[in-house]
Amino acid sequence: MNQGLFLRRRCKVYVPVGTGGASRAQVASAIREVAAFRCVLSESLIEQIGKLSATELKYWLREIVGVLRRETGAHVHHRPFYPGFPEQVMMTSEAELYLNAVIHYFTLLRLPPTEYSRPAMLEGNFISRVIEPGSVSEFESLLEPLIASRTSLSEEETADVVWFIRKYKSDVFRLLPETVPFREIRAQVGGALFQHVPGDARAEAFLERNVDTATDVLRLAVALNGGDVSLATALTRFTAMKRSTRRLLLRLLDRIPNAAEGVMRHAEQWKRLAEVLHPGDYAGKYPQALAAITAARRNEAPASFGSRVETLLAQRHITTLTPILQSRPGEFARRLDVTLRRATEPESVLDAFEAVATQVSSPVLLQLLAQVRAPRPLPLRAFTPKGAFAKVYGIKDRREPLAPDVLARATRICEDALVSRFASLPPLGRCFIDPALREYRVPLAQRASSKSLRTLVRGSRLPIPDTRFIRLFLWWKNGRERTDIDLSAAFFDANFVFMETVAYYNLKSLGGYHSGDIVDAPDGASEFIDLNLDVLVEKGVRYVVTSINSYTEQPYCDLPECFAGWMARADTASGEVFEPRSVFDRIDIASDTRICLPFVMDLQERGMIWADLGLTSSPRWNNVQNNLSGVSLMLRALVHTPRPDLETLFDLHVRARGERVASPHQAQQVFAPDQGITPFDTNLIRSQFL
């Protein structure tokens, strides 16, 4: 049993059958210990732990508290440069702050611990997580929604899938679905089965069912070599393979029709793979595979689909183009906008698209729907390319305008196709959809998402609790050499105009206070920033962008551990500097970047915008001041980029197979941020609603 996985995915824990004997005082102590992490135990869970012996309760509680500590960031020691933060920073002169920093930079010494009287923390009225008891069968049911997802998995989710396969080995086949809809997940599961269930015929049978294109075979080979199955990053370095593995890959490729065209889509990857596959060794047994790979090596395949489409678009031969696009409905949807703008008769393009719209996947239709619904021109066109980490690019929207009636019809086509698809699913009955769900984004591509306390989708807005103070925090530990990570907060007004920064070079400004710069962390180091929300709003600040910079240029993936988050504090003068019960979000920072922008505070709307983005380049001095152009671009991209929201998704489902009601009390199914199916049920949404 993996209690951490169970708690993270379902907010449930497993309690083994006990021998009894735990006293009421011991149970009460357990409840209080868990409450220190903003969690409460349900009545049924309290009843179950009451049936444990004192020793059994002790070991069960130790495991659960260990999980909660790691989730919130309380598993490490937090000591800021100024031990009396924030009062010590507020009361110290600028000259002394500067002098202390210079001494630290030359000597790496920190200020000695000082006794500060800290009263018990004043707690705000913050909502807690309710932990319920769960069974083994409920725990095992976590695997299927992950594998049945119709969008990519995050690194953490992939690790969960691999854990099940590694732990259950041959027994895992009873938990796997027959087919896997998303191709990247097919490769990840196939690679894990190969590694942890070697020689099992059921693993090969699984691959036979789930590999049907040349790119599927390539992704499987990449997964076996620990590469990026999205095929979006650098070429994978393939290592020598066993003969049985080579035969399997060649056999899978040999049975695919028109394999040569599929191989040419990723010709360079296939050339590298061929060096270890040695297809000539099996020329008589797998001739089609050999022919496809040979064509790639000689560049003999015909012009690719993409090149033909781009040529026809450039020449504006739309009549010739539309039948070609109809052969690949997903590509048609992705290129519908540009095709309509190049067409002299957009209605004929829409007629052609409508004929194949029902064959387009739900995620692609939802993305297209969000685009055609958005006002034109967009304040900013932003792009987040597919890859192992999230980055953003933006340009001015200079597209040719589309007539409102064209956009309206494109909207109807997308909606009708989705409603038609959803109508084949089981009925939902009476449904309540909370309008607040329009602030939460549909979980589409999650491959670049970081591990976090709450499962969030980039661009989603969550309410900030009713509090006056927010405390940002960062913790890291040195890699192979001295590592300096900096926590900063950049302030922007409502027009995205930069106002000020609180950072290592400016410890206090506009109602923000920094705990002091630490430039070496052999045993770990913490930095904090306190934000007085009322003062910031009075000064005209609307957006607070949290920026984390690797000043010494090490990528975060090379560090033993690095994480950040934020706390809601009723009073910064009470409680310890780090209080796990006040932590609302914590995010692991482990991407192959040197600049991370985890979240943004919108003080006017009292919301937190989940960003989880990395900037791809850095100036000579890597700090927030020298990256303001990238920070500003990311901020505008988060605010302005149209993305499909959960209210739209659930409303389409209800139109197809239910009845929308005005109150949750009238409903058989509730969709809301805090009850029923919530935005944090990403596995359920991706497997059952996409």
PDB file of N, CA and C in Angstrom, residues 316-365:
ATOM      1  N   ARG A 316      -2.818  29.161 -51.320  1.00  0.00           N
ATOM      2  CA  ARG A 316      -4.255  29.398 -51.134  1.00  0.00           C
ATOM      3  C   ARG A 316      -5.099  28.501 -52.040  1.00  0.00           C
ATOM      4  N   HIS A 317      -4.651  27.275 -52.275  1.00  0.00           N
ATOM      5  CA  HIS A 317      -5.427  26.288 -53.027  1.00  0.00           C
ATOM      6  C   HIS A 317      -6.320  25.520 -52.046  1.00  0.00           C
ATOM      7  N   ILE A 318      -7.316  26.194 -51.514  1.00  0.00           N
ATOM      8  CA  ILE A 318      -8.120  25.634 -50.432  1.00  0.00           C
ATOM      9  C   ILE A 318      -9.010  24.494 -50.930  1.00  0.00           C
ATOM     10  N   THR A 319      -9.491  24.589 -52.171  1.00  0.00           N
ATOM     11  CA  THR A 319     -10.346  23.519 -52.714  1.00  0.00           C
ATOM     12  C   THR A 319      -9.589  22.193 -52.772  1.00  0.00           C
ATOM     13  N   THR A 320      -8.315  22.261 -53.127  1.00  0.00           N
ATOM     14  CA  THR A 320      -7.483  21.051 -53.155  1.00  0.00           C
ATOM     15  C   THR A 320      -7.111  20.612 -51.745  1.00  0.00           C
ATOM     16  N   LEU A 321      -6.969  21.575 -50.851  1.00  0.00           N
ATOM     17  CA  LEU A 321      -6.498  21.283 -49.500  1.00  0.00           C
ATOM     18  C   LEU A 321      -7.543  20.572 -48.638  1.00  0.00           C
ATOM     19  N   THR A 322      -8.806  20.982 -48.722  1.00  0.00           N
ATOM     20  CA  THR A 322      -9.796  20.455 -47.775  1.00  0.00           C
ATOM     21  C   THR A 322      -9.959  18.939 -47.833  1.00  0.00           C
ATOM     22  N   PRO A 323      -9.966  18.282 -48.992  1.00  0.00           N
ATOM     23  CA  PRO A 323     -10.054  16.812 -48.964  1.00  0.00           C
ATOM     24  C   PRO A 323      -8.846  16.158 -48.291  1.00  0.00           C
ATOM     25  N   ILE A 324      -7.671  16.779 -48.439  1.00  0.00           N
ATOM     26  CA  ILE A 324      -6.475  16.242 -47.775  1.00  0.00           C
ATOM     27  C   ILE A 324      -6.613  16.368 -46.263  1.00  0.00           C
ATOM     28  N   LEU A 325      -7.091  17.518 -45.799  1.00  0.00           N
ATOM     29  CA  LEU A 325      -7.288  17.705 -44.362  1.00  0.00           C
ATOM     30  C   LEU A 325      -8.370  16.775 -43.820  1.00  0.00           C
ATOM     31  N   GLN A 326      -9.381  16.502 -44.611  1.00  0.00           N
ATOM     32  CA  GLN A 326     -10.443  15.605 -44.147  1.00  0.00           C
ATOM     33  C   GLN A 326      -9.919  14.193 -43.867  1.00  0.00           C
ATOM     34  N   SER A 327      -8.806  13.822 -44.505  1.00  0.00           N
ATOM     35  CA  SER A 327      -8.243  12.492 -44.254  1.00  0.00           C
ATOM     36  C   SER A 327      -7.631  12.399 -42.867  1.00  0.00           C
ATOM     37  N   ARG A 328      -7.341  13.550 -42.267  1.00  0.00           N
ATOM     38  CA  ARG A 328      -6.826  13.596 -40.894  1.00  0.00           C
ATOM     39  C   ARG A 328      -7.615  14.653 -40.124  1.00  0.00           C
ATOM     40  N   PRO A 329      -8.764  14.269 -39.569  1.00  0.00           N
ATOM     41  CA  PRO A 329      -9.654  15.255 -38.927  1.00  0.00           C
ATOM     42  C   PRO A 329      -8.987  16.062 -37.817  1.00  0.00           C
ATOM     43  N   GLY A 330      -8.101  15.423 -37.048  1.00  0.00           N
ATOM     44  CA  GLY A 330      -7.430  16.168 -35.979  1.00  0.00           C
ATOM     45  C   GLY A 330      -6.587  17.301 -36.518  1.00  0.00           C
ATOM     46  N   GLU A 331      -5.860  17.048 -37.594  1.00  0.00           N
ATOM     47  CA  GLU A 331      -5.062  18.106 -38.219  1.00  0.00           C
ATOM     48  C   GLU A 331      -5.962  19.183 -38.823  1.00  0.00           C
ATOM     49  N   PHE A 332      -7.107  18.771 -39.343  1.00  0.00           N
ATOM     50  CA  PHE A 332      -8.061  19.742 -39.891  1.00  0.00           C
ATOM     51  C   PHE A 332      -8.492  20.708 -38.789  1.00  0.00           C
ATOM     52  N   ALA A 333      -8.805  20.158 -37.605  1.00  0.00           N
ATOM     53  CA  ALA A 333      -9.231  21.013 -36.495  1.00  0.00           C
ATOM     54  C   ALA A 333      -8.121  21.978 -36.088  1.00  0.00           C
ATOM     55  N   ARG A 334      -6.892  21.489 -36.027  1.00  0.00           N
ATOM     56  CA  ARG A 334      -5.772  22.339 -35.613  1.00  0.00           C
ATOM     57  C   ARG A 334      -5.493  23.444 -36.627  1.00  0.00           C
ATOM     58  N   ARG A 335      -5.824  23.190 -37.892  1.00  0.00           N
ATOM     59  CA  ARG A 335      -5.531  24.169 -38.948  1.00  0.00           C
ATOM     60  C   ARG A 335      -6.795  24.861 -39.459  1.00  0.00           C
ATOM     61  N   LEU A 336      -7.900  24.683 -38.756  1.00  0.00           N
ATOM     62  CA  LEU A 336      -9.154  25.269 -39.238  1.00  0.00           C
ATOM     63  C   LEU A 336      -9.064  26.793 -39.284  1.00  0.00           C
ATOM     64  N   ASP A 337      -8.503  27.393 -38.263  1.00  0.00           N
ATOM     65  CA  ASP A 337      -8.439  28.856 -38.204  1.00  0.00           C
ATOM     66  C   ASP A 337      -7.697  29.423 -39.408  1.00  0.00           C
ATOM     67  N   VAL A 338      -6.498  28.911 -39.682  1.00  0.00           N
ATOM     68  CA  VAL A 338      -5.714  29.448 -40.794  1.00  0.00           C
ATOM     69  C   VAL A 338      -6.354  29.103 -42.132  1.00  0.00           C
ATOM     70  N   THR A 339      -6.992  27.937 -42.239  1.00  0.00           N
ATOM     71  CA  THR A 339      -7.649  27.565 -43.494  1.00  0.00           C
ATOM     72  C   THR A 339      -8.817  28.500 -43.788  1.00  0.00           C
ATOM     73  N   LEU A 340      -9.596  28.841 -42.758  1.00  0.00           N
ATOM     74  CA  LEU A 340     -10.717  29.764 -42.948  1.00  0.00           C
ATOM     75  C   LEU A 340     -10.227  31.145 -43.380  1.00  0.00           C
ATOM     76  N   ARG A 341      -9.115  31.571 -42.811  1.00  0.00           N
ATOM     77  CA  ARG A 341      -8.610  32.907 -43.156  1.00  0.00           C
ATOM     78  C   ARG A 341      -8.020  32.958 -44.557  1.00  0.00           C
ATOM     79  N   ARG A 342      -7.568  31.831 -45.088  1.00  0.00           N
ATOM     80  CA  ARG A 342      -7.010  31.809 -46.448  1.00  0.00           C
ATOM     81  C   ARG A 342      -8.079  31.522 -47.498  1.00  0.00           C
ATOM     82  N   ALA A 343      -9.279  31.136 -47.063  1.00  0.00           N
ATOM     83  CA  ALA A 343     -10.316  30.709 -48.015  1.00  0.00           C
ATOM     84  C   ALA A 343     -11.131  31.903 -48.505  1.00  0.00           C
ATOM     85  N   THR A 344     -11.481  31.878 -49.771  1.00  0.00           N
ATOM     86  CA  THR A 344     -12.393  32.892 -50.316  1.00  0.00           C
ATOM     87  C   THR A 344     -13.844  32.525 -50.006  1.00  0.00           C
ATOM     88  N   GLU A 345     -14.105  31.230 -49.801  1.00  0.00           N
ATOM     89  CA  GLU A 345     -15.452  30.760 -49.446  1.00  0.00           C
ATOM     90  C   GLU A 345     -15.353  29.942 -48.161  1.00  0.00           C
ATOM     91  N   PRO A 346     -15.327  30.602 -46.997  1.00  0.00           N
ATOM     92  CA  PRO A 346     -15.156  29.879 -45.734  1.00  0.00           C
ATOM     93  C   PRO A 346     -16.281  28.890 -45.445  1.00  0.00           C
ATOM     94  N   GLU A 347     -17.484  29.116 -46.013  1.00  0.00           N
ATOM     95  CA  GLU A 347     -18.597  28.196 -45.757  1.00  0.00           C
ATOM     96  C   GLU A 347     -18.290  26.796 -46.285  1.00  0.00           C
ATOM     97  N   SER A 348     -17.606  26.717 -47.418  1.00  0.00           N
ATOM     98  CA  SER A 348     -17.271  25.397 -47.957  1.00  0.00           C
ATOM     99  C   SER A 348     -16.259  24.683 -47.066  1.00  0.00           C
ATOM    100  N   VAL A 349     -15.351  25.450 -46.458  1.00  0.00           N
ATOM    101  CA  VAL A 349     -14.393  24.856 -45.514  1.00  0.00           C
ATOM    102  C   VAL A 349     -15.134  24.333 -44.284  1.00  0.00           C
ATOM    103  N   LEU A 350     -16.088  25.107 -43.800  1.00  0.00           N
ATOM    104  CA  LEU A 350     -16.866  24.665 -42.643  1.00  0.00           C
ATOM    105  C   LEU A 350     -17.715  23.445 -42.974  1.00  0.00           C
ATOM    106  N   ASP A 351     -18.254  23.394 -44.187  1.00  0.00           N
ATOM    107  CA  ASP A 351     -19.009  22.205 -44.608  1.00  0.00           C
ATOM    108  C   ASP A 351     -18.114  20.964 -44.549  1.00  0.00           C
ATOM    109  N   ALA A 352     -16.884  21.110 -45.069  1.00  0.00           N
ATOM    110  CA  ALA A 352     -15.952  19.977 -45.072  1.00  0.00           C
ATOM    111  C   ALA A 352     -15.570  19.576 -43.653  1.00  0.00           C
ATOM    112  N   PHE A 353     -15.353  20.568 -42.793  1.00  0.00           N
ATOM    113  CA  PHE A 353     -14.980  20.246 -41.414  1.00  0.00           C
ATOM    114  C   PHE A 353     -16.138  19.609 -40.663  1.00  0.00           C
ATOM    115  N   GLU A 354     -17.346  20.098 -40.889  1.00  0.00           N
ATOM    116  CA  GLU A 354     -18.510  19.547 -40.195  1.00  0.00           C
ATOM    117  C   GLU A 354     -18.684  18.066 -40.509  1.00  0.00           C
ATOM    118  N   ALA A 355     -18.313  17.656 -41.733  1.00  0.00           N
ATOM    119  CA  ALA A 355     -18.481  16.257 -42.131  1.00  0.00           C
ATOM    120  C   ALA A 355     -17.574  15.317 -41.340  1.00  0.00           C
ATOM    121  N   VAL A 356     -16.457  15.848 -40.795  1.00  0.00           N
ATOM    122  CA  VAL A 356     -15.514  14.971 -40.083  1.00  0.00           C
ATOM    123  C   VAL A 356     -15.317  15.392 -38.627  1.00  0.00           C
ATOM    124  N   ALA A 357     -16.059  16.384 -38.164  1.00  0.00           N
ATOM    125  CA  ALA A 357     -15.828  16.924 -36.816  1.00  0.00           C
ATOM    126  C   ALA A 357     -16.013  15.872 -35.728  1.00  0.00           C
ATOM    127  N   THR A 358     -16.937  14.956 -35.918  1.00  0.00           N
ATOM    128  CA  THR A 358     -17.172  13.934 -34.881  1.00  0.00           C
ATOM    129  C   THR A 358     -15.999  12.969 -34.741  1.00  0.00           C
ATOM    130  N   GLN A 359     -15.070  12.982 -35.706  1.00  0.00           N
ATOM    131  CA  GLN A 359     -13.894  12.107 -35.618  1.00  0.00           C
ATOM    132  C   GLN A 359     -12.716  12.780 -34.911  1.00  0.00           C
ATOM    133  N   VAL A 360     -12.865  14.050 -34.549  1.00  0.00           N
ATOM    134  CA  VAL A 360     -11.802  14.784 -33.865  1.00  0.00           C
ATOM    135  C   VAL A 360     -11.879  14.478 -32.373  1.00  0.00           C
ATOM    136  N   SER A 361     -10.741  14.324 -31.723  1.00  0.00           N
ATOM    137  CA  SER A 361     -10.730  14.006 -30.297  1.00  0.00           C
ATOM    138  C   SER A 361     -11.330  15.141 -29.480  1.00  0.00           C
ATOM    139  N   SER A 362     -11.881  14.798 -28.326  1.00  0.00           N
ATOM    140  CA  SER A 362     -12.510  15.802 -27.468  1.00  0.00           C
ATOM    141  C   SER A 362     -11.537  16.897 -27.031  1.00  0.00           C
ATOM    142  N   PRO A 363     -10.296  16.592 -26.595  1.00  0.00           N
ATOM    143  CA  PRO A 363      -9.394  17.683 -26.208  1.00  0.00           C
ATOM    144  C   PRO A 363      -9.144  18.686 -27.329  1.00  0.00           C
ATOM    145  N   VAL A 364      -8.982  18.196 -28.558  1.00  0.00           N
ATOM    146  CA  VAL A 364      -8.720  19.107 -29.674  1.00  0.00           C
ATOM    147  C   VAL A 364      -9.952  19.951 -29.972  1.00  0.00           C
ATOM    148  N   LEU A 365     -11.133  19.341 -29.928  1.00  0.00           N
ATOM    149  CA  LEU A 365     -12.365  20.112 -30.160  1.00  0.00           C
ATOM    150  C   LEU A 365     -12.560  21.177 -29.088  1.00  0.00           C
TER     151      LEU A 365
END
